Amino acid sequence: MDSRLDLFESIFKRAQRISLEYSPPVLASVLVLVPEQPDAMTTPIVEQTLEILNRPKATTVTSQSLSNDIDELSISNLVLDHAPDLIVLQRHLLQGDHSWNRGFGGMVQSLIQHHATPILALPNQLTNAREPFVVRTVAAVVDQPLDNHSLVNWASTFCASGATLCLHHIEAEDQFERIMKSIERIPELNTETARTTLKRELMHEAQSFLDHCQLTLEQYRPDMTVQYSVEMTRVQHGYLNWITQIEPDLIVLDTLDATKALNRGIADALSLQFTELPFLLL
């Protein structure tokens, strides 16, 4: 009994105000991976990269052509040799048209698993090269409020002057209901009081962090607008609905969960639904 109450008390203590550590990433070098094709075919990839990087101006942008028969080890060594601050590539690079609607593709997954370098995954079908790609709205999936300082900093860095940064967190409704079923089996606890209090505190944790993100970014980046929202619902369904509503130009999300394991659920669901949008994968 005491151990269960200690658990609930620890949950409440987590909900203390969490401050954002504002520390924008430094983009000294960017590595753009392109297929081994004529320059006319790869130029749009580099051009869209430069347009997205309009805000975080990189010192060096290097374009590296990859042959169709290159293996994962060679690509990994290439990344290690360049040691970039950001890797850019199209989805399903070197995989052909047949896999365009299958997530981010094998190369992106391999880079995520073997390197900590953030990845900007561009859609396979780029916008018309004569029409500048402008990032007006950035959607940041704040899946881990206790450990998303880097995500918010990266997302804000990609917001040009006048852009809007939308931050959103979802408390998993199914997990909450499983906790409540356990509480219902403890006769000493008032179920309704526990439900109301626990939900309030869980929501408050994320709201407190995102509120401080907004205040901090308003101080350091007054040239952009910050909006945030929190809800309790089914995670994948909720993020899909939210992104559909705000219609962003760039989606930012963590590819690793709180245990640093590959977070396939949310990433895969969003990648399959929003195939025409660039993703910044951290």
mmCIF file of N, CA and C in Angstrom, residues 132-252:
data_model
loop_
_atom_site.group_PDB
_atom_site.id
_atom_site.type_symbol
_atom_site.label_atom_id
_atom_site.label_comp_id
_atom_site.label_asym_id
_atom_site.label_seq_id
_atom_site.Cartn_x
_atom_site.Cartn_y
_atom_site.Cartn_z
ATOM 1 N N PRO A 132 10.066 28.912 -54.483
ATOM 2 C CA PRO A 132 10.812 28.798 -53.223
ATOM 3 C C PRO A 132 10.007 28.060 -52.151
ATOM 4 N N PHE A 133 10.676 27.182 -51.439
ATOM 5 C CA PHE A 133 10.040 26.461 -50.339
ATOM 6 C C PHE A 133 10.213 27.279 -49.067
ATOM 7 N N VAL A 134 9.111 27.725 -48.503
ATOM 8 C CA VAL A 134 9.153 28.589 -47.326
ATOM 9 C C VAL A 134 8.561 27.850 -46.131
ATOM 10 N N VAL A 135 9.297 27.817 -45.029
ATOM 11 C CA VAL A 135 8.801 27.193 -43.802
ATOM 12 C C VAL A 135 8.092 28.263 -42.979
ATOM 13 N N ARG A 136 6.764 28.266 -43.044
ATOM 14 C CA ARG A 136 5.972 29.241 -42.286
ATOM 15 C C ARG A 136 5.484 28.671 -40.951
ATOM 16 N N THR A 137 5.238 27.352 -40.932
ATOM 17 C CA THR A 137 4.746 26.697 -39.718
ATOM 18 C C THR A 137 5.546 25.429 -39.447
ATOM 19 N N VAL A 138 6.050 25.318 -38.232
ATOM 20 C CA VAL A 138 6.804 24.132 -37.809
ATOM 21 C C VAL A 138 6.009 23.417 -36.725
ATOM 22 N N ALA A 139 5.772 22.125 -36.904
ATOM 23 C CA ALA A 139 5.050 21.313 -35.922
ATOM 24 C C ALA A 139 6.048 20.454 -35.150
ATOM 25 N N ALA A 140 6.107 20.630 -33.841
ATOM 26 C CA ALA A 140 7.030 19.862 -33.003
ATOM 27 C C ALA A 140 6.243 18.916 -32.104
ATOM 28 N N VAL A 141 6.501 17.624 -32.250
ATOM 29 C CA VAL A 141 5.840 16.594 -31.452
ATOM 30 C C VAL A 141 6.593 16.454 -30.129
ATOM 31 N N VAL A 142 6.047 17.025 -29.066
ATOM 32 C CA VAL A 142 6.702 17.002 -27.758
ATOM 33 C C VAL A 142 6.207 15.762 -27.013
ATOM 34 N N ASP A 143 6.806 14.634 -27.335
ATOM 35 C CA ASP A 143 6.340 13.358 -26.781
ATOM 36 C C ASP A 143 6.854 13.119 -25.369
ATOM 37 N N GLN A 144 7.986 13.760 -25.006
ATOM 38 C CA GLN A 144 8.602 13.549 -23.693
ATOM 39 C C GLN A 144 8.895 14.904 -23.044
ATOM 40 N N PRO A 145 7.927 15.502 -22.367
ATOM 41 C CA PRO A 145 8.125 16.844 -21.801
ATOM 42 C C PRO A 145 9.326 16.965 -20.870
ATOM 43 N N LEU A 146 9.705 15.876 -20.196
ATOM 44 C CA LEU A 146 10.835 15.937 -19.278
ATOM 45 C C LEU A 146 12.178 15.905 -20.002
ATOM 46 N N ASP A 147 12.158 15.559 -21.293
ATOM 47 C CA ASP A 147 13.426 15.361 -21.992
ATOM 48 C C ASP A 147 13.357 15.864 -23.426
ATOM 49 N N ASN A 148 12.717 17.012 -23.648
ATOM 50 C CA ASN A 148 12.546 17.526 -25.001
ATOM 51 C C ASN A 148 13.151 18.911 -25.191
ATOM 52 N N HIS A 149 14.152 19.273 -24.380
ATOM 53 C CA HIS A 149 14.802 20.574 -24.554
ATOM 54 C C HIS A 149 15.447 20.663 -25.936
ATOM 55 N N SER A 150 16.138 19.601 -26.331
ATOM 56 C CA SER A 150 16.817 19.600 -27.620
ATOM 57 C C SER A 150 15.825 19.726 -28.760
ATOM 58 N N LEU A 151 14.709 19.008 -28.663
ATOM 59 C CA LEU A 151 13.707 19.054 -29.722
ATOM 60 C C LEU A 151 13.162 20.465 -29.908
ATOM 61 N N VAL A 152 12.826 21.134 -28.821
ATOM 62 C CA VAL A 152 12.273 22.489 -28.909
ATOM 63 C C VAL A 152 13.324 23.453 -29.460
ATOM 64 N N ASN A 153 14.570 23.301 -29.046
ATOM 65 C CA ASN A 153 15.632 24.165 -29.557
ATOM 66 C C ASN A 153 15.852 23.971 -31.052
ATOM 67 N N TRP A 154 15.869 22.731 -31.495
ATOM 68 C CA TRP A 154 16.027 22.460 -32.918
ATOM 69 C C TRP A 154 14.842 23.009 -33.708
ATOM 70 N N ALA A 155 13.638 22.770 -33.207
ATOM 71 C CA ALA A 155 12.441 23.237 -33.920
ATOM 72 C C ALA A 155 12.428 24.756 -34.053
ATOM 73 N N SER A 156 12.789 25.452 -32.988
ATOM 74 C CA SER A 156 12.789 26.919 -33.034
ATOM 75 C C SER A 156 13.868 27.442 -33.975
ATOM 76 N N THR A 157 14.977 26.715 -34.084
ATOM 77 C CA THR A 157 16.056 27.131 -34.967
ATOM 78 C C THR A 157 15.615 27.134 -36.429
ATOM 79 N N PHE A 158 14.718 26.230 -36.778
ATOM 80 C CA PHE A 158 14.245 26.141 -38.163
ATOM 81 C C PHE A 158 13.078 27.087 -38.450
ATOM 82 N N CYS A 159 12.725 27.918 -37.495
ATOM 83 C CA CYS A 159 11.669 28.911 -37.704
ATOM 84 C C CYS A 159 12.293 30.229 -38.155
ATOM 85 N N ALA A 160 11.992 30.634 -39.374
ATOM 86 C CA ALA A 160 12.466 31.926 -39.860
ATOM 87 C C ALA A 160 11.658 33.035 -39.196
ATOM 88 N N SER A 161 12.087 34.253 -39.376
ATOM 89 C CA SER A 161 11.354 35.395 -38.823
ATOM 90 C C SER A 161 9.943 35.420 -39.395
ATOM 91 N N GLY A 162 8.961 35.535 -38.506
ATOM 92 C CA GLY A 162 7.559 35.541 -38.927
ATOM 93 C C GLY A 162 6.902 34.182 -38.934
ATOM 94 N N ALA A 163 7.679 33.126 -38.710
ATOM 95 C CA ALA A 163 7.132 31.765 -38.703
ATOM 96 C C ALA A 163 6.427 31.469 -37.385
ATOM 97 N N THR A 164 5.653 30.381 -37.384
ATOM 98 C CA THR A 164 4.933 29.935 -36.191
ATOM 99 C C THR A 164 5.423 28.549 -35.785
ATOM 100 N N LEU A 165 5.772 28.407 -34.518
ATOM 101 C CA LEU A 165 6.166 27.118 -33.965
ATOM 102 C C LEU A 165 5.015 26.576 -33.139
ATOM 103 N N CYS A 166 4.516 25.405 -33.518
ATOM 104 C CA CYS A 166 3.410 24.766 -32.806
ATOM 105 C C CYS A 166 3.935 23.559 -32.033
ATOM 106 N N LEU A 167 3.766 23.589 -30.727
ATOM 107 C CA LEU A 167 4.211 22.505 -29.851
ATOM 108 C C LEU A 167 2.990 21.738 -29.353
ATOM 109 N N HIS A 168 3.071 20.419 -29.375
ATOM 110 C CA HIS A 168 1.904 19.629 -28.957
ATOM 111 C C HIS A 168 2.355 18.393 -28.198
ATOM 112 N N HIS A 169 1.650 18.109 -27.105
ATOM 113 C CA HIS A 169 1.922 16.903 -26.323
ATOM 114 C C HIS A 169 0.620 16.162 -26.081
ATOM 115 N N ILE A 170 0.706 14.831 -26.143
ATOM 116 C CA ILE A 170 -0.463 13.982 -25.885
ATOM 117 C C ILE A 170 -0.146 13.028 -24.747
ATOM 118 N N GLU A 171 -1.006 13.049 -23.718
ATOM 119 C CA GLU A 171 -0.956 12.033 -22.669
ATOM 120 C C GLU A 171 -1.743 10.819 -23.162
ATOM 121 N N ALA A 172 -1.118 9.652 -23.113
ATOM 122 C CA ALA A 172 -1.730 8.444 -23.666
ATOM 123 C C ALA A 172 -2.958 8.038 -22.850
ATOM 124 N N GLU A 173 -4.096 8.091 -23.476
ATOM 125 C CA GLU A 173 -5.352 7.770 -22.796
ATOM 126 C C GLU A 173 -5.401 6.304 -22.366
ATOM 127 N N ASP A 174 -4.879 5.405 -23.207
ATOM 128 C CA ASP A 174 -4.929 3.981 -22.867
ATOM 129 C C ASP A 174 -4.072 3.665 -21.647
ATOM 130 N N GLN A 175 -2.904 4.308 -21.537
ATOM 131 C CA GLN A 175 -2.051 4.094 -20.365
ATOM 132 C C GLN A 175 -2.711 4.644 -19.105
ATOM 133 N N PHE A 176 -3.350 5.797 -19.228
ATOM 134 C CA PHE A 176 -4.048 6.381 -18.084
ATOM 135 C C PHE A 176 -5.155 5.456 -17.585
ATOM 136 N N GLU A 177 -5.897 4.870 -18.497
ATOM 137 C CA GLU A 177 -6.994 3.984 -18.106
ATOM 138 C C GLU A 177 -6.468 2.712 -17.446
ATOM 139 N N ARG A 178 -5.301 2.231 -17.870
ATOM 140 C CA ARG A 178 -4.719 1.047 -17.210
ATOM 141 C C ARG A 178 -4.321 1.375 -15.774
ATOM 142 N N ILE A 179 -3.775 2.587 -15.566
ATOM 143 C CA ILE A 179 -3.441 3.005 -14.201
ATOM 144 C C ILE A 179 -4.702 3.079 -13.351
ATOM 145 N N MET A 180 -5.775 3.613 -13.938
ATOM 146 C CA MET A 180 -7.015 3.756 -13.183
ATOM 147 C C MET A 180 -7.614 2.398 -12.809
ATOM 148 N N LYS A 181 -7.471 1.426 -13.661
ATOM 149 C CA LYS A 181 -7.989 0.097 -13.331
ATOM 150 C C LYS A 181 -7.251 -0.487 -12.132
ATOM 151 N N SER A 182 -5.963 -0.192 -12.035
ATOM 152 C CA SER A 182 -5.193 -0.649 -10.873
ATOM 153 C C SER A 182 -5.641 0.084 -9.616
ATOM 154 N N ILE A 183 -5.889 1.373 -9.738
ATOM 155 C CA ILE A 183 -6.327 2.178 -8.593
ATOM 156 C C ILE A 183 -7.689 1.706 -8.095
ATOM 157 N N GLU A 184 -8.545 1.325 -9.004
ATOM 158 C CA GLU A 184 -9.887 0.874 -8.626
ATOM 159 C C GLU A 184 -9.853 -0.361 -7.744
ATOM 160 N N ARG A 185 -8.746 -1.106 -7.801
ATOM 161 C CA ARG A 185 -8.634 -2.317 -6.984
ATOM 162 C C ARG A 185 -8.050 -2.042 -5.606
ATOM 163 N N ILE A 186 -7.793 -0.760 -5.309
ATOM 164 C CA ILE A 186 -7.274 -0.384 -3.988
ATOM 165 C C ILE A 186 -8.412 0.239 -3.195
ATOM 166 N N PRO A 187 -9.018 -0.466 -2.261
ATOM 167 C CA PRO A 187 -10.201 0.027 -1.556
ATOM 168 C C PRO A 187 -9.946 1.295 -0.744
ATOM 169 N N GLU A 188 -8.711 1.506 -0.300
ATOM 170 C CA GLU A 188 -8.417 2.675 0.526
ATOM 171 C C GLU A 188 -8.423 3.986 -0.275
ATOM 172 N N LEU A 189 -8.396 3.911 -1.612
ATOM 173 C CA LEU A 189 -8.342 5.116 -2.439
ATOM 174 C C LEU A 189 -9.699 5.436 -3.041
ATOM 175 N N ASN A 190 -10.038 6.700 -3.039
ATOM 176 C CA ASN A 190 -11.264 7.168 -3.687
ATOM 177 C C ASN A 190 -11.004 7.244 -5.191
ATOM 178 N N THR A 191 -11.704 6.404 -5.926
ATOM 179 C CA THR A 191 -11.420 6.281 -7.359
ATOM 180 C C THR A 191 -11.637 7.578 -8.119
ATOM 181 N N GLU A 192 -12.750 8.246 -7.885
ATOM 182 C CA GLU A 192 -13.052 9.470 -8.628
ATOM 183 C C GLU A 192 -12.063 10.582 -8.300
ATOM 184 N N THR A 193 -11.705 10.688 -7.021
ATOM 185 C CA THR A 193 -10.716 11.694 -6.633
ATOM 186 C C THR A 193 -9.370 11.401 -7.278
ATOM 187 N N ALA A 194 -8.997 10.118 -7.281
ATOM 188 C CA ALA A 194 -7.728 9.718 -7.890
ATOM 189 C C ALA A 194 -7.737 10.015 -9.390
ATOM 190 N N ARG A 195 -8.847 9.728 -10.069
ATOM 191 C CA ARG A 195 -8.942 9.976 -11.513
ATOM 192 C C ARG A 195 -8.776 11.457 -11.824
ATOM 193 N N THR A 196 -9.506 12.290 -11.098
ATOM 194 C CA THR A 196 -9.453 13.728 -11.352
ATOM 195 C C THR A 196 -8.079 14.304 -11.059
ATOM 196 N N THR A 197 -7.509 13.901 -9.914
ATOM 197 C CA THR A 197 -6.215 14.453 -9.496
ATOM 198 C C THR A 197 -5.089 13.979 -10.394
ATOM 199 N N LEU A 198 -5.066 12.699 -10.691
ATOM 200 C CA LEU A 198 -3.999 12.148 -11.507
ATOM 201 C C LEU A 198 -4.013 12.750 -12.913
ATOM 202 N N LYS A 199 -5.179 12.850 -13.511
ATOM 203 C CA LYS A 199 -5.272 13.429 -14.857
ATOM 204 C C LYS A 199 -4.824 14.888 -14.857
ATOM 205 N N ARG A 200 -5.257 15.624 -13.825
ATOM 206 C CA ARG A 200 -4.880 17.039 -13.737
ATOM 207 C C ARG A 200 -3.368 17.201 -13.630
ATOM 208 N N GLU A 201 -2.731 16.376 -12.792
ATOM 209 C CA GLU A 201 -1.299 16.502 -12.581
ATOM 210 C C GLU A 201 -0.492 16.066 -13.807
ATOM 211 N N LEU A 202 -0.944 15.013 -14.470
ATOM 212 C CA LEU A 202 -0.262 14.560 -15.676
ATOM 213 C C LEU A 202 -0.332 15.619 -16.777
ATOM 214 N N MET A 203 -1.482 16.237 -16.944
ATOM 215 C CA MET A 203 -1.644 17.282 -17.951
ATOM 216 C C MET A 203 -0.846 18.526 -17.562
ATOM 217 N N HIS A 204 -0.785 18.803 -16.266
ATOM 218 C CA HIS A 204 -0.099 19.998 -15.792
ATOM 219 C C HIS A 204 1.399 19.923 -16.070
ATOM 220 N N GLU A 205 1.971 18.732 -15.993
ATOM 221 C CA GLU A 205 3.397 18.572 -16.255
ATOM 222 C C GLU A 205 3.765 19.078 -17.640
ATOM 223 N N ALA A 206 3.026 18.612 -18.637
ATOM 224 C CA ALA A 206 3.305 19.029 -20.013
ATOM 225 C C ALA A 206 2.965 20.497 -20.229
ATOM 226 N N GLN A 207 1.833 20.932 -19.679
ATOM 227 C CA GLN A 207 1.424 22.327 -19.846
ATOM 228 C C GLN A 207 2.443 23.279 -19.230
ATOM 229 N N SER A 208 2.993 22.898 -18.083
ATOM 230 C CA SER A 208 3.980 23.731 -17.413
ATOM 231 C C SER A 208 5.242 23.873 -18.264
ATOM 232 N N PHE A 209 5.706 22.752 -18.826
ATOM 233 C CA PHE A 209 6.900 22.792 -19.663
ATOM 234 C C PHE A 209 6.663 23.621 -20.921
ATOM 235 N N LEU A 210 5.543 23.377 -21.594
ATOM 236 C CA LEU A 210 5.273 24.086 -22.845
ATOM 237 C C LEU A 210 5.002 25.568 -22.603
ATOM 238 N N ASP A 211 4.412 25.882 -21.478
ATOM 239 C CA ASP A 211 4.198 27.289 -21.129
ATOM 240 C C ASP A 211 5.532 28.000 -20.964
ATOM 241 N N HIS A 212 6.473 27.323 -20.308
ATOM 242 C CA HIS A 212 7.796 27.936 -20.126
ATOM 243 C C HIS A 212 8.547 28.007 -21.453
ATOM 244 N N CYS A 213 8.323 27.028 -22.338
ATOM 245 C CA CYS A 213 8.915 27.095 -23.677
ATOM 246 C C CYS A 213 8.440 28.352 -24.396
ATOM 247 N N GLN A 214 7.154 28.602 -24.316
ATOM 248 C CA GLN A 214 6.591 29.783 -24.979
ATOM 249 C C GLN A 214 7.183 31.068 -24.411
ATOM 250 N N LEU A 215 7.255 31.171 -23.087
ATOM 251 C CA LEU A 215 7.795 32.376 -22.455
ATOM 252 C C LEU A 215 9.278 32.568 -22.791
ATOM 253 N N THR A 216 10.037 31.466 -22.765
ATOM 254 C CA THR A 216 11.466 31.558 -23.041
ATOM 255 C C THR A 216 11.733 31.959 -24.492
ATOM 256 N N LEU A 217 11.011 31.331 -25.422
ATOM 257 C CA LEU A 217 11.219 31.632 -26.833
ATOM 258 C C LEU A 217 10.730 33.034 -27.188
ATOM 259 N N GLU A 218 9.702 33.507 -26.490
ATOM 260 C CA GLU A 218 9.269 34.887 -26.709
ATOM 261 C C GLU A 218 10.360 35.870 -26.297
ATOM 262 N N GLN A 219 11.157 35.474 -25.315
ATOM 263 C CA GLN A 219 12.254 36.327 -24.860
ATOM 264 C C GLN A 219 13.431 36.311 -25.843
ATOM 265 N N TYR A 220 13.809 35.097 -26.298
ATOM 266 C CA TYR A 220 14.979 34.970 -27.158
ATOM 267 C C TYR A 220 14.649 35.083 -28.645
ATOM 268 N N ARG A 221 13.422 34.742 -29.019
ATOM 269 C CA ARG A 221 13.027 34.788 -30.424
ATOM 270 C C ARG A 221 11.700 35.545 -30.589
ATOM 271 N N PRO A 222 11.696 36.834 -30.308
ATOM 272 C CA PRO A 222 10.457 37.608 -30.424
ATOM 273 C C PRO A 222 9.962 37.746 -31.862
ATOM 274 N N ASP A 223 10.791 37.337 -32.821
ATOM 275 C CA ASP A 223 10.420 37.462 -34.232
ATOM 276 C C ASP A 223 9.542 36.319 -34.716
ATOM 277 N N MET A 224 9.260 35.341 -33.851
ATOM 278 C CA MET A 224 8.402 34.231 -34.250
ATOM 279 C C MET A 224 7.282 34.045 -33.232
ATOM 280 N N THR A 225 6.258 33.297 -33.631
ATOM 281 C CA THR A 225 5.099 33.036 -32.772
ATOM 282 C C THR A 225 5.157 31.601 -32.255
ATOM 283 N N VAL A 226 4.866 31.422 -30.973
ATOM 284 C CA VAL A 226 4.862 30.087 -30.370
ATOM 285 C C VAL A 226 3.468 29.762 -29.855
ATOM 286 N N GLN A 227 2.941 28.624 -30.281
ATOM 287 C CA GLN A 227 1.653 28.130 -29.802
ATOM 288 C C GLN A 227 1.853 26.723 -29.240
ATOM 289 N N TYR A 228 1.060 26.383 -28.224
ATOM 290 C CA TYR A 228 1.175 25.023 -27.692
ATOM 291 C C TYR A 228 -0.181 24.498 -27.261
ATOM 292 N N SER A 229 -0.268 23.181 -27.181
ATOM 293 C CA SER A 229 -1.516 22.529 -26.774
ATOM 294 C C SER A 229 -1.188 21.176 -26.163
ATOM 295 N N VAL A 230 -2.075 20.733 -25.272
ATOM 296 C CA VAL A 230 -1.930 19.448 -24.582
ATOM 297 C C VAL A 230 -3.289 18.770 -24.563
ATOM 298 N N GLU A 231 -3.321 17.473 -24.780
ATOM 299 C CA GLU A 231 -4.577 16.735 -24.707
ATOM 300 C C GLU A 231 -4.319 15.306 -24.253
ATOM 301 N N MET A 232 -5.380 14.644 -23.807
ATOM 302 C CA MET A 232 -5.298 13.224 -23.466
ATOM 303 C C MET A 232 -6.182 12.464 -24.438
ATOM 304 N N THR A 233 -5.549 11.629 -25.247
ATOM 305 C CA THR A 233 -6.275 10.863 -26.253
ATOM 306 C C THR A 233 -5.373 9.726 -26.718
ATOM 307 N N ARG A 234 -5.789 9.017 -27.745
ATOM 308 C CA ARG A 234 -4.930 7.985 -28.333
ATOM 309 C C ARG A 234 -3.775 8.686 -29.049
ATOM 310 N N VAL A 235 -2.559 8.257 -28.761
ATOM 311 C CA VAL A 235 -1.376 9.015 -29.168
ATOM 312 C C VAL A 235 -1.268 9.198 -30.679
ATOM 313 N N GLN A 236 -1.190 8.125 -31.429
ATOM 314 C CA GLN A 236 -0.988 8.242 -32.868
ATOM 315 C C GLN A 236 -2.145 8.972 -33.538
ATOM 316 N N HIS A 237 -3.359 8.611 -33.162
ATOM 317 C CA HIS A 237 -4.544 9.250 -33.729
ATOM 318 C C HIS A 237 -4.550 10.741 -33.414
ATOM 319 N N GLY A 238 -4.173 11.101 -32.192
ATOM 320 C CA GLY A 238 -4.181 12.503 -31.788
ATOM 321 C C GLY A 238 -3.174 13.341 -32.544
ATOM 322 N N TYR A 239 -1.942 12.821 -32.712
ATOM 323 C CA TYR A 239 -0.925 13.577 -33.451
ATOM 324 C C TYR A 239 -1.288 13.704 -34.930
ATOM 325 N N LEU A 240 -1.855 12.657 -35.498
ATOM 326 C CA LEU A 240 -2.284 12.724 -36.897
ATOM 327 C C LEU A 240 -3.338 13.815 -37.092
ATOM 328 N N ASN A 241 -4.313 13.871 -36.205
ATOM 329 C CA ASN A 241 -5.363 14.890 -36.296
ATOM 330 C C ASN A 241 -4.786 16.291 -36.112
ATOM 331 N N TRP A 242 -3.893 16.428 -35.143
ATOM 332 C CA TRP A 242 -3.318 17.751 -34.855
ATOM 333 C C TRP A 242 -2.529 18.286 -36.049
ATOM 334 N N ILE A 243 -1.685 17.459 -36.629
ATOM 335 C CA ILE A 243 -0.878 17.904 -37.764
ATOM 336 C C ILE A 243 -1.760 18.202 -38.979
ATOM 337 N N THR A 244 -2.793 17.404 -39.165
ATOM 338 C CA THR A 244 -3.728 17.676 -40.260
ATOM 339 C C THR A 244 -4.375 19.044 -40.099
ATOM 340 N N GLN A 245 -4.689 19.411 -38.874
ATOM 341 C CA GLN A 245 -5.364 20.685 -38.615
ATOM 342 C C GLN A 245 -4.447 21.888 -38.822
ATOM 343 N N ILE A 246 -3.193 21.810 -38.377
ATOM 344 C CA ILE A 246 -2.336 22.995 -38.442
ATOM 345 C C ILE A 246 -1.606 23.132 -39.781
ATOM 346 N N GLU A 247 -1.560 22.060 -40.571
ATOM 347 C CA GLU A 247 -0.960 22.094 -41.917
ATOM 348 C C GLU A 247 0.459 22.690 -41.905
ATOM 349 N N PRO A 248 1.408 22.032 -41.252
ATOM 350 C CA PRO A 248 2.771 22.582 -41.152
ATOM 351 C C PRO A 248 3.570 22.399 -42.433
ATOM 352 N N ASP A 249 4.692 23.096 -42.495
ATOM 353 C CA ASP A 249 5.627 22.947 -43.609
ATOM 354 C C ASP A 249 6.793 22.034 -43.226
ATOM 355 N N LEU A 250 6.960 21.802 -41.928
ATOM 356 C CA LEU A 250 8.035 20.952 -41.415
ATOM 357 C C LEU A 250 7.568 20.306 -40.125
ATOM 358 N N ILE A 251 7.854 19.000 -39.964
ATOM 359 C CA ILE A 251 7.510 18.264 -38.748
ATOM 360 C C ILE A 251 8.799 17.875 -38.032
ATOM 361 N N VAL A 252 8.851 18.131 -36.736
ATOM 362 C CA VAL A 252 10.030 17.809 -35.930
ATOM 363 C C VAL A 252 9.626 16.784 -34.867
#
